[in-house]
Coordinates of C-alpha atoms in Angstrom, one line a residue:
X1 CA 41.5 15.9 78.6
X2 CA 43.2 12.6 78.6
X3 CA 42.5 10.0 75.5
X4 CA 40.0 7.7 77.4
X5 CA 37.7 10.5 78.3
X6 CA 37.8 11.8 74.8
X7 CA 36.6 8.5 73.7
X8 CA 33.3 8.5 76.6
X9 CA 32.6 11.8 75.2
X10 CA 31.7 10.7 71.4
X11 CA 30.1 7.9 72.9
X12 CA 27.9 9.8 74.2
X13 CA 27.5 12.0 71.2
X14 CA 27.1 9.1 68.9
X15 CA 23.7 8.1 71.5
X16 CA 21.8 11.1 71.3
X17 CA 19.2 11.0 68.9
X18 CA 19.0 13.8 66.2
X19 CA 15.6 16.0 67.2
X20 CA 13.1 15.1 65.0
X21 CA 12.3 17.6 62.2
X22 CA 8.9 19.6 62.5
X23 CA 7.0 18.8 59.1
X24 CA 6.5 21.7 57.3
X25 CA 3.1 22.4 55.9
X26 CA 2.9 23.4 52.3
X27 CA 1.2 26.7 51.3
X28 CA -2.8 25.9 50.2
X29 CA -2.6 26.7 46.5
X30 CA -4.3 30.4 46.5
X31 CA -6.4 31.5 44.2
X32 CA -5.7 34.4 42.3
X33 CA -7.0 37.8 42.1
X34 CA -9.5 38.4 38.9
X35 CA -8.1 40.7 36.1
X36 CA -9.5 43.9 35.6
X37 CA -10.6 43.5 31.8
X38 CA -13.1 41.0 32.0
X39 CA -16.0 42.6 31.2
X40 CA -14.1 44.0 27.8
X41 CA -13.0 40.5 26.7
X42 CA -16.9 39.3 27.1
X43 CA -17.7 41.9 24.8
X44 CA -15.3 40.6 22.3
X45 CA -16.9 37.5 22.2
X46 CA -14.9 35.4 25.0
X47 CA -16.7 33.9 27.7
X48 CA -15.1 33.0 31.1
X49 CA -14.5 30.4 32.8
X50 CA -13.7 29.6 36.3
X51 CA -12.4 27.0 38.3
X52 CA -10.4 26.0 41.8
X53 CA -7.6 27.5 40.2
X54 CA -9.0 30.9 39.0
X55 CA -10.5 31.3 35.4
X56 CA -10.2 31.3 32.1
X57 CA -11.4 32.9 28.6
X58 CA -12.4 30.2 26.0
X59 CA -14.4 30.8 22.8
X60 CA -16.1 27.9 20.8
X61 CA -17.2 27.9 17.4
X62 CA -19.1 24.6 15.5
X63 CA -18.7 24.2 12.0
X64 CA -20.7 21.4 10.0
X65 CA -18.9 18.5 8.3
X66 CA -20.1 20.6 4.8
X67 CA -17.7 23.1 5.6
X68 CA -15.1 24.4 3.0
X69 CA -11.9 24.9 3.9
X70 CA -9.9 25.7 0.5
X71 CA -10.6 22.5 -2.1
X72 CA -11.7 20.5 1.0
X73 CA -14.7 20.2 2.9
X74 CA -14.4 19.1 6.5
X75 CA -16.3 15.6 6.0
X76 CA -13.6 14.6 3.6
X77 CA -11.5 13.6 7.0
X78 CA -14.2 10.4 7.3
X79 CA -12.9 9.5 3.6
X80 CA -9.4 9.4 4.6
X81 CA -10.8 7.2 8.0
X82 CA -12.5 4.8 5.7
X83 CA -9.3 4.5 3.4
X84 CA -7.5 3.5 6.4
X85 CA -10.0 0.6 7.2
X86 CA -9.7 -0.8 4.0
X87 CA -5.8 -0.8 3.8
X88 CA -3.9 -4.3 3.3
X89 CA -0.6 -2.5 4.6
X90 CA 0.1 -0.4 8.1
X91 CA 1.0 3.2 8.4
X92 CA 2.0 5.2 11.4
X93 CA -0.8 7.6 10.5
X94 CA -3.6 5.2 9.9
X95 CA -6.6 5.8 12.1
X96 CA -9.1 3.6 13.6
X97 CA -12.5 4.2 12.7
X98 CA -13.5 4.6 16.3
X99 CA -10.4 6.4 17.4
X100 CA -10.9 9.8 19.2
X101 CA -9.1 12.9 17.3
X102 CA -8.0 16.2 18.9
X103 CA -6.7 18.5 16.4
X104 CA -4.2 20.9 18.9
X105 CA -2.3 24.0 18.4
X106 CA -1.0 26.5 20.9
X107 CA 0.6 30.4 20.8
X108 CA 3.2 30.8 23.0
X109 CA 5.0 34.1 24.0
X110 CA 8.2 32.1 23.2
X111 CA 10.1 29.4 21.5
X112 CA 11.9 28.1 24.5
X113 CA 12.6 28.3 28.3
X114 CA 10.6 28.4 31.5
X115 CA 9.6 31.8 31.2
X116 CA 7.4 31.2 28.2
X117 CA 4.1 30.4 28.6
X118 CA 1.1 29.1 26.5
X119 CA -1.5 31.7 26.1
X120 CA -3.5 29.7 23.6
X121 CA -4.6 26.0 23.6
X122 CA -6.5 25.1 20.8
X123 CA -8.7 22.0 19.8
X124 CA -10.6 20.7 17.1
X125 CA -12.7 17.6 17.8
X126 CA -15.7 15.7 16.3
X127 CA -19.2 15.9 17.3
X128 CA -22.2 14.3 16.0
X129 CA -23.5 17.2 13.7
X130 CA -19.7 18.5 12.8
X131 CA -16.4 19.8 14.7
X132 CA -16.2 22.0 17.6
X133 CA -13.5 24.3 17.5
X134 CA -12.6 25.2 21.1
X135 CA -9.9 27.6 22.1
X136 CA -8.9 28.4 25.7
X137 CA -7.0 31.9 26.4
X138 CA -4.5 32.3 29.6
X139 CA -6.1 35.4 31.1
X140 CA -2.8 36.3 32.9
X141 CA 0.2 34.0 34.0
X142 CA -1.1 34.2 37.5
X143 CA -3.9 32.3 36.5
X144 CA -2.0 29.2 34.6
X145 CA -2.8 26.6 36.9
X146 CA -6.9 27.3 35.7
X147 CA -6.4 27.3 32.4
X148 CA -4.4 24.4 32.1
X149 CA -6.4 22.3 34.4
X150 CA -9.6 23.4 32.4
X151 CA -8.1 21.9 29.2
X152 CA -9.0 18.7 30.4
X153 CA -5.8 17.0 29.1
X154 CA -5.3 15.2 32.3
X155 CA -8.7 13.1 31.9
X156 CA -8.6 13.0 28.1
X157 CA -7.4 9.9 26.0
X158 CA -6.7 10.9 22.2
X159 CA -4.7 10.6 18.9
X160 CA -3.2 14.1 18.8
X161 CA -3.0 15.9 15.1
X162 CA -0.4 18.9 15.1
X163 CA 2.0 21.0 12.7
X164 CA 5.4 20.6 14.5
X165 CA 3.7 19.5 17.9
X166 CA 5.5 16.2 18.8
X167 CA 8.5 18.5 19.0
X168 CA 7.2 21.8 19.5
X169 CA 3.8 22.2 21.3
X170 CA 3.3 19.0 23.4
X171 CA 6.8 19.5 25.1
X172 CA 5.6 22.8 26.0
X173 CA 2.7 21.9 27.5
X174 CA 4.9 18.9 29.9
X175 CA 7.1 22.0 31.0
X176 CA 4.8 24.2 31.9
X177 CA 2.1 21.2 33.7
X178 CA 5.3 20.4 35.4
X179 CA 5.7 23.9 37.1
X180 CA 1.9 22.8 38.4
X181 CA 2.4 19.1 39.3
X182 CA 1.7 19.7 42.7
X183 CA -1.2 21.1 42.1
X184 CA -2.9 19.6 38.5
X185 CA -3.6 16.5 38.1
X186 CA -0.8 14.6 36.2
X187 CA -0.9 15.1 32.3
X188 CA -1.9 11.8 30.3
X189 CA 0.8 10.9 27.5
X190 CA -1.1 10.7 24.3
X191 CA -0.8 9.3 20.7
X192 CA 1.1 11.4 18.3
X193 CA 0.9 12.2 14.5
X194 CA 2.6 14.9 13.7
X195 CA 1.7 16.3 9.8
X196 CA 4.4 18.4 9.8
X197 CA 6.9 15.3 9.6
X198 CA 4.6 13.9 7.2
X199 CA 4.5 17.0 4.8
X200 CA 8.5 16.4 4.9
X201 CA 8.1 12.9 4.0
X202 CA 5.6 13.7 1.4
X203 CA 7.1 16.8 -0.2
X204 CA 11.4 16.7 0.5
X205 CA 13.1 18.1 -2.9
X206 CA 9.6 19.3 -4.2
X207 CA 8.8 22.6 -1.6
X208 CA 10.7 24.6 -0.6
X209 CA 9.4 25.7 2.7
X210 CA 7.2 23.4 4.7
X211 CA 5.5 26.3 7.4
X212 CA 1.4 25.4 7.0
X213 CA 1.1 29.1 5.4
X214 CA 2.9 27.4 2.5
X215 CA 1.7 24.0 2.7
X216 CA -1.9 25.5 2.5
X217 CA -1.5 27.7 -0.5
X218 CA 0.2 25.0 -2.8
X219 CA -1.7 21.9 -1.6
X220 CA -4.7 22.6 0.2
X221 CA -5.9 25.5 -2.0
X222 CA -6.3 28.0 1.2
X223 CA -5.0 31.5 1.0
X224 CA -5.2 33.5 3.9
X225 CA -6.7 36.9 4.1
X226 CA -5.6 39.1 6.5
X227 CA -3.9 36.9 8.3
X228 CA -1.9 38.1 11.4
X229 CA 2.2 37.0 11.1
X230 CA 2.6 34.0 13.7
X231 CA 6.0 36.0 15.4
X232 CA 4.0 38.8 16.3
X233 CA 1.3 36.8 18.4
X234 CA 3.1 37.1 21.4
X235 CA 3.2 40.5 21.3
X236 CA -0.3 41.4 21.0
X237 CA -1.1 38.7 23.7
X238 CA 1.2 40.6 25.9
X239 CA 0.0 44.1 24.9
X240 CA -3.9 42.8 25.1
X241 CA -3.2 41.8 28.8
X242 CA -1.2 45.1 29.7
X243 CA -4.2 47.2 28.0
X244 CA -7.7 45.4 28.8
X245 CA -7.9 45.8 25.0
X246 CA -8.5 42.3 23.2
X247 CA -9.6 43.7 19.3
X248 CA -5.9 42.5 18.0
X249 CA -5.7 39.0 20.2
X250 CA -8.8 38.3 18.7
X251 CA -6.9 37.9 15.4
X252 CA -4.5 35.8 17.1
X253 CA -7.4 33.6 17.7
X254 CA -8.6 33.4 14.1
X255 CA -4.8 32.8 13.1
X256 CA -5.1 29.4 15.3
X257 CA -8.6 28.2 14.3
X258 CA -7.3 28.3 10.9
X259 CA -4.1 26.3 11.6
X260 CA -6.8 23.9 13.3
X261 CA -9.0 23.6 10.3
X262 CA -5.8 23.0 8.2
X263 CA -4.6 20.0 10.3
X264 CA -8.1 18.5 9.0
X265 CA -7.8 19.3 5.3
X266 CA -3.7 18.2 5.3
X267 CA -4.6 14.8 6.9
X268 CA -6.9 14.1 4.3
X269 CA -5.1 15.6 1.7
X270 CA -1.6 13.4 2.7
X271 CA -4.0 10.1 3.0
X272 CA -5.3 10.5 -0.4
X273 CA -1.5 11.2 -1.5
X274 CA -0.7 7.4 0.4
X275 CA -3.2 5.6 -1.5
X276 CA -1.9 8.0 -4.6
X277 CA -5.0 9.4 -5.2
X278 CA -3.5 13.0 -6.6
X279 CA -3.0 12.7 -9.9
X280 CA -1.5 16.7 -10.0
X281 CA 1.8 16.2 -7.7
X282 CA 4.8 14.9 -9.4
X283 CA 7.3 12.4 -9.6
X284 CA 9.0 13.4 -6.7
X285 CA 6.2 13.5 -4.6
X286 CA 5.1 10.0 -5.5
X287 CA 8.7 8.5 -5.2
X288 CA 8.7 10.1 -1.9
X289 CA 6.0 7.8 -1.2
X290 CA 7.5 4.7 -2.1
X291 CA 10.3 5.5 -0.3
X292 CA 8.9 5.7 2.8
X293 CA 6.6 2.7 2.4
X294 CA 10.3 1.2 2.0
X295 CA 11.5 2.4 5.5
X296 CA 8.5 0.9 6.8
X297 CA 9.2 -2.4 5.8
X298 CA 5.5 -2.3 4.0
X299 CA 8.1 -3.6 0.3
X300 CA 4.7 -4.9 -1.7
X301 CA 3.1 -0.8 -1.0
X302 CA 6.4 0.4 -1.4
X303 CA 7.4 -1.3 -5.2
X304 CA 3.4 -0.9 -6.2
X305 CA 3.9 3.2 -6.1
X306 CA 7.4 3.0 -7.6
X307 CA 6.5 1.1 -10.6
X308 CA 3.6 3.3 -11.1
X309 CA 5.8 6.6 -11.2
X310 CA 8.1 4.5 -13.3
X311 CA 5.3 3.9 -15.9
X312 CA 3.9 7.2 -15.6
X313 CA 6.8 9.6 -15.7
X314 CA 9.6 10.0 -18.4
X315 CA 12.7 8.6 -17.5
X316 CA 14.7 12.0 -16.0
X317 CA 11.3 12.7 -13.5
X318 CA 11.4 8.6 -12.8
X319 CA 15.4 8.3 -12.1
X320 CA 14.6 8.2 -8.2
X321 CA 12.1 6.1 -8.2
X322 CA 14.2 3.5 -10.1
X323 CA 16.8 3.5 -7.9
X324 CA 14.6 3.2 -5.0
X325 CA 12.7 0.3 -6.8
X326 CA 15.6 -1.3 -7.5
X327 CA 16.8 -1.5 -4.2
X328 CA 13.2 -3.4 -2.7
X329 CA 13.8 -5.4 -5.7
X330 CA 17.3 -6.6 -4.0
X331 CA 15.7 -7.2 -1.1
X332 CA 13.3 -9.2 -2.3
X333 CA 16.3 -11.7 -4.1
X334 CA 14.6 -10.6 -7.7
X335 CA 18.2 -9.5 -8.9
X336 CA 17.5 -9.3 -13.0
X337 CA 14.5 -6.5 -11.8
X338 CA 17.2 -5.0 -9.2
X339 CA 19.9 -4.6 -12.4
X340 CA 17.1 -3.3 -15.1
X341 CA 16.1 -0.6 -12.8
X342 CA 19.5 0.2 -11.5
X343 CA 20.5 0.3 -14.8
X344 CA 17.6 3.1 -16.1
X345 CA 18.6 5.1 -12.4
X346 CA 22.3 5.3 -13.5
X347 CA 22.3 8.8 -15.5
X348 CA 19.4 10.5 -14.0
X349 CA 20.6 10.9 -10.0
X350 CA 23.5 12.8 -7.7
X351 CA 26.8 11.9 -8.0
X352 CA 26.9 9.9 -4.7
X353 CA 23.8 8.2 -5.3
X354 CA 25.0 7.2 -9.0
X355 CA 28.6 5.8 -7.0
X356 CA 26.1 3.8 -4.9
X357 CA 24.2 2.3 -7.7
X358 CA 27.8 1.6 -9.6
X359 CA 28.3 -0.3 -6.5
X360 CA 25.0 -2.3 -6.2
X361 CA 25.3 -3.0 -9.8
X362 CA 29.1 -4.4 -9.7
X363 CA 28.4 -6.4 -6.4
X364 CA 25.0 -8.4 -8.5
X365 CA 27.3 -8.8 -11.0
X366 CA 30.1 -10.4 -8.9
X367 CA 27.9 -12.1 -6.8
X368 CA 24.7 -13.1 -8.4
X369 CA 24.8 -13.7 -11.8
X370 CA 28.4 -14.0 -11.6
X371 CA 29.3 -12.4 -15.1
X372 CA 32.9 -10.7 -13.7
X373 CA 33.2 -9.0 -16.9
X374 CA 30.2 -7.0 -16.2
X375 CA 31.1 -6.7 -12.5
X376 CA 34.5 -5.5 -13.4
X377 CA 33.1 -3.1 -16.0
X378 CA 30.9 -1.2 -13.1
X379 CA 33.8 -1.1 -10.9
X380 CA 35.9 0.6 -13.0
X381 CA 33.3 3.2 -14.2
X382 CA 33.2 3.8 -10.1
X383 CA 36.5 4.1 -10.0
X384 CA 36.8 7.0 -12.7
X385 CA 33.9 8.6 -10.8
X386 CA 35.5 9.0 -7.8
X387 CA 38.7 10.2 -9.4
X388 CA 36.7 12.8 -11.9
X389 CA 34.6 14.4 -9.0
X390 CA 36.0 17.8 -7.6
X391 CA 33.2 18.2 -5.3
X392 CA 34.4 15.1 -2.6
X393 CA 36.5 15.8 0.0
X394 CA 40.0 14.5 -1.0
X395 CA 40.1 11.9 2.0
X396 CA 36.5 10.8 1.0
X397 CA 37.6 10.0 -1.8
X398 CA 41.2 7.9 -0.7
X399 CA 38.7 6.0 1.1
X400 CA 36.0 5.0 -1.3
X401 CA 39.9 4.6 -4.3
X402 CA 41.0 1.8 -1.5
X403 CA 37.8 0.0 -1.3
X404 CA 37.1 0.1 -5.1
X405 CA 40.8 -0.6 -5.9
X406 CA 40.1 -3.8 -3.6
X407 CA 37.0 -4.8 -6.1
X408 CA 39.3 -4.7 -8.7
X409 CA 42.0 -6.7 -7.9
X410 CA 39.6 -9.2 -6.7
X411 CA 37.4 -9.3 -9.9
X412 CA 40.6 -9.4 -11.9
X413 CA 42.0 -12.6 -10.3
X414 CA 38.3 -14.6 -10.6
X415 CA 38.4 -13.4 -14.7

């Protein structure tokens, strides 16, 4: 074929149109089949449920505001709302008097990956005579799409109150409403507060394990009894679907409405601990406190709860909190209060934290009240710090030699 004709030949080609592709039609979402335990779970105590989507066992309990719940009762939550009202200072985990709560937990049959589900979703919410406690159980993974949708999270707008949820539970629930978006209706973002970043805040260096089994027994006064271990959950979901048999799930249950009724009790409990109302946690706790007042910027919160720990602990309990007063104190350009509490920090913290306050102290002393004897003095008891520790990493401590050696010579030609 010569050249030319070769050329007419993808001309042509190049004209035709493609065919136009036949639209295909997307399966109607089909409802699944009905499990065979029904009945048995009724008698339990469940009720069902069902929707477009298929059903869904949920159980409800209502508990009056009077309710105890270790050393709380549940109306001690509108205590910690009006606290909130009457605060000259802002907090991530101030509430609005009007503000609609949902108290959430979920069981999963995992920790991670598209294969676990949620069997569990769990709420607490307010209603005029007390809280509702409502819990909604997957009745098998066919049937996710129902029991998802009947949540109602896709037409709710709430502050959300969990234990580990702003990492844990909520992005759980996004994966799984994700496998669904073309059938549920889209999942509304919601405030967060998550208590479990909070008891860290609150209790760091004071507890040593921060799971809400802990944090209940030596803060909220609530000790559970016979109490079903949190890993084995899954499990007896799993089996209690297999079986028909729901007498163990219906522990699982009672294991989530007592997380739920905890999330209550530990908000209150950590409000009262904001506006230092506790007079039984210690120094640690409190300088906790006004350290994070600190990070927020809120300085006038922040140097109110350090002075008080100062005033009310001996000096070895308060060595923290002087350190952290004294550096709101430096912000705040009141450099004789900075030194003073500096100063009383110096022999009561870490070895790192004591080469930072030899630091601060030499730089207010060079810079701001500009007595270089002083200055030089602090730099040189840095110095032999970093040269008497074994525990620093030999180039850590080349680094920190060169910057301090720098101090030195500088301080020495201003004498």
């Amino acid at each position: 074929m010569s050249y030319e004709n070769k050329i007419l030949q993808m001309k042509k080609m190049l004209g035709k149109k493609p065919a136009a592709r036949q639209k295909v039609e997307e399966p109607a979402f089909q409802k699944p089949a009905k499990p065979s335990y029904i009945e048995q779970w009724q008698k339990a105590g469940l009720t069902v449920v069902e929707n477009d989507f298929g059903i869904v066992f949920k159980r409800q309990v209502h508990y009056p505001f009077s309710y105890q719940h270790g050393q709380y009762q549940l109306r001690s939550f509108f205590d910690a709302l009006k606290k909130w009202q009457g605060a000259d200072f802002h907090h991530p985990y101030a509430l609005d008097i009007n503000e609609p709560v949902l108290f959430f937990d979920t069981e999963t049959t995992g920790l991670k990956g598209v294969g676990t589900h949620i069997f569990l979703l769990g709420f607490l919410e307010m209603a005029e005579e007390g809280f509702v406690l409502t819990q909604y159980i997957l009745a098998d993974p066919a049937h996710e799409a129902a029991f998802l949708f009947e949540s109602k999270l896709w037409q709710k707008t709430a502050t959300v109150i969990t234990y580990n949820g702003k990492s844990f539970d909520w992005p759980q629930l996004e994966t799984r409403w994700t496998l669904h978006q073309k059938t549920l209706p889209k999942l509304r973002s919601q405030r967060q507060i998550d208590l479990l970043h909070s008891s860290k805040r609150l209790w760091k260096n004071d507890m040593e394990r921060l799971k809400l089994k802990s944090v209940e027994e030596e803060k909220l006064g609530f000790s559970r009894k016979g109490d079903i271990p949190g890993h084995l959950a899954p499990i007896i979901y799993l089996d209690a679907v297999k079986s028909g048999i729901p007498d163990a799930l219906m522990k699982v249950l009672l294991h989530n409405e007592w997380d739920l009724l905890s999330l209550i009790t530990l908000y209150s409990h950590s409000t009262h601990l904001l506006f230092e109302e506790d007079h039984e946690e210690s120094a640690k706790t409190f300088t906790n406190i006004g350290k994070w007042y600190g990070d927020l910027k809120e300085s006038n919160q922040s140097v109110r709860v350090l002075e008080k720990v100062t005033t009310q602990f001996d000096a070895l309990d308060a060595g923290h909190a002087q350190y952290y007063l004294a550096l709101q104190h430096k912000k705040s350009k009141r450099y004789s209060e900075a030194i003073d509490s500096f100063v009383a920090s110096l022999h009561f913290v870490e070895a790192r934290t004591k080469l930072h306050v030899l630091e601060q102290l030499a730089i207010l002393y060079e810079h701001q009240i500009k007595d270089y004897e002083q200055a030089l003095y602090y730099t040189q008891e840095g110095i032999r710090l970093i040269q008497n520790n074994e525990q620093w990493r030999v180039e850590q401590k080349q680094k920190w030699e060169i910057s301090w050696e720098k101090r030195l010579r500088r301080l020495g030609n201003k004498k």
